[in-house]
Structure formats: C-alpha cells, structure tokens
Coordinates of C-alpha atoms in Angstrom, one line a residue:
X27 CA 15.9 33.0 5.7
X28 CA 12.8 33.5 7.6
X29 CA 14.1 35.2 11.2
X30 CA 10.5 33.7 12.9
X31 CA 11.2 30.6 12.5
X32 CA 14.7 28.4 13.4
X33 CA 15.5 24.9 13.5
X34 CA 17.7 23.0 15.9
X35 CA 21.1 22.0 13.5
X36 CA 20.2 18.8 15.0
X37 CA 16.7 19.1 13.3
X38 CA 17.6 20.2 10.7
X39 CA 19.8 17.9 9.5
X40 CA 17.3 15.1 10.4
X41 CA 14.3 17.0 8.7
X42 CA 16.7 16.8 5.8
X43 CA 17.8 12.9 5.4
X44 CA 14.9 11.6 6.3
X45 CA 15.3 11.0 9.6
X46 CA 12.3 10.4 12.1
X47 CA 11.8 13.3 13.9
X48 CA 9.2 13.6 17.0
X49 CA 7.9 16.8 18.0
X50 CA 7.6 17.4 21.7
X51 CA 6.1 20.4 23.2
X52 CA 7.9 22.2 25.5
X53 CA 4.4 23.9 27.7
X54 CA 5.3 20.7 30.0
X55 CA 8.2 22.7 31.0
X56 CA 7.4 25.8 31.9
X57 CA 3.8 25.8 33.5
X58 CA 3.5 21.1 33.8
X59 CA 5.4 20.8 36.3
X60 CA 7.5 21.5 39.0
X61 CA 11.2 22.4 39.5
X62 CA 14.0 20.3 38.7
X63 CA 11.3 17.0 37.8
X64 CA 10.2 19.7 35.3
X65 CA 13.5 19.3 33.0
X66 CA 14.6 15.6 34.2
X67 CA 11.5 14.8 32.5
X68 CA 12.2 16.5 29.7
X69 CA 16.3 14.8 29.0
X70 CA 14.6 11.6 29.5
X71 CA 11.7 12.0 26.9
X72 CA 13.9 13.1 24.9
X73 CA 16.8 10.2 25.6
X74 CA 13.8 7.9 24.8
X75 CA 13.5 9.8 21.8
X76 CA 17.1 9.0 20.4
X77 CA 17.6 5.3 21.8
X78 CA 14.7 4.6 19.7
X79 CA 16.3 6.2 16.0
X80 CA 14.4 9.2 16.0
X81 CA 15.4 12.9 16.7
X82 CA 13.7 15.0 19.1
X83 CA 12.6 18.1 18.5
X84 CA 10.8 20.0 21.6
X85 CA 9.1 23.5 20.7
X86 CA 9.3 26.9 21.6
X87 CA 8.9 30.4 21.2
X88 CA 11.9 32.8 22.6
X89 CA 12.4 36.4 21.6
X90 CA 9.6 35.7 19.1
X91 CA 10.8 33.0 17.3
X92 CA 9.6 29.5 16.9
X93 CA 12.5 27.4 18.2
X94 CA 12.1 23.2 16.5
X95 CA 14.8 21.5 18.6
X96 CA 15.5 23.0 22.3
X97 CA 19.1 22.3 23.3
X98 CA 20.0 21.3 27.1
X99 CA 20.9 25.2 27.6
X100 CA 17.3 26.2 26.6
X101 CA 15.2 23.8 27.8
X102 CA 16.9 24.5 31.8
X103 CA 15.7 28.0 31.2
X104 CA 12.4 26.2 30.5
X105 CA 12.6 24.7 33.5
X106 CA 14.1 27.3 35.4
X107 CA 12.1 31.0 34.4
X108 CA 8.8 28.3 34.4
X109 CA 5.3 30.8 34.9
X110 CA 7.2 33.8 33.3
X111 CA 7.1 32.1 29.8
X112 CA 4.2 33.0 28.0
X113 CA 1.9 29.9 27.6
X114 CA 1.0 30.5 23.9
X115 CA -1.4 29.0 21.9
X116 CA -2.4 29.6 18.0
X117 CA -4.4 32.2 19.2
X118 CA -1.6 33.7 20.4
X119 CA 1.0 33.4 18.2
X120 CA 0.6 36.2 15.7
X121 CA 0.9 38.7 18.9
X122 CA 4.1 37.4 20.9
X123 CA 5.9 36.8 17.7
X124 CA 4.7 40.2 16.3
X125 CA 5.5 42.3 19.9
X126 CA 9.2 39.7 21.1
X127 CA 10.6 39.4 17.4
X128 CA 14.6 41.2 18.0
X129 CA 14.8 41.0 14.1
X130 CA 11.0 43.3 13.8
X131 CA 11.6 47.0 12.7

C-alpha cells in the first residue's frame, strides 16, 4: 500500500468498475472563494458531477498524503481552514509530502 496516496472508497470503486471519474481541484475551496460560498460551490459541483453519472474526485494533500476524493467533512475542513492550508503545485509536492507525511520514518 502506498502511504502517500489515498483513494476515497467511492473513487476506488468507480475506477475498478470502469465508471467515469471527474478530477476536481481543491484550491478553489481553500484559497479561491470566501467561506461559506467555497463549501457550497464545491458540494454543488460534486452533485452536478454525480447527476451526470460520474464520480467526483476532489483532490488535495492532507498530512503529506495525496487524497483522491474528499468526503463532505474534508471539504468543510478545507473551506473553513482556508489560507492556513498550503497551496501546493508540482514544484512543492515533494517537499510537502516529505515533511508532513505521518508514516514517514
């Protein structure tokens, strides 16, 4: 098992069964919109994806682990904590994962 990558069970099941999955970024939740509109928008987008027959996979980095698919609780956390969440791009990803992964020895 990869300690740096965590698929939400719904996303994992969709991938395994060949169901369509739509990747969604989380920066709009944490940095792009004010609270509570950020959470409302993220949940509405996920609902729209589901309504069209696909599974939403909102992605983010939590404690050094890449999350593929967020539940409502995690979306609320990203929305409320906002700017205290590190905005990560490809350049920063190795550093953030290495310095924050709880399973790192």
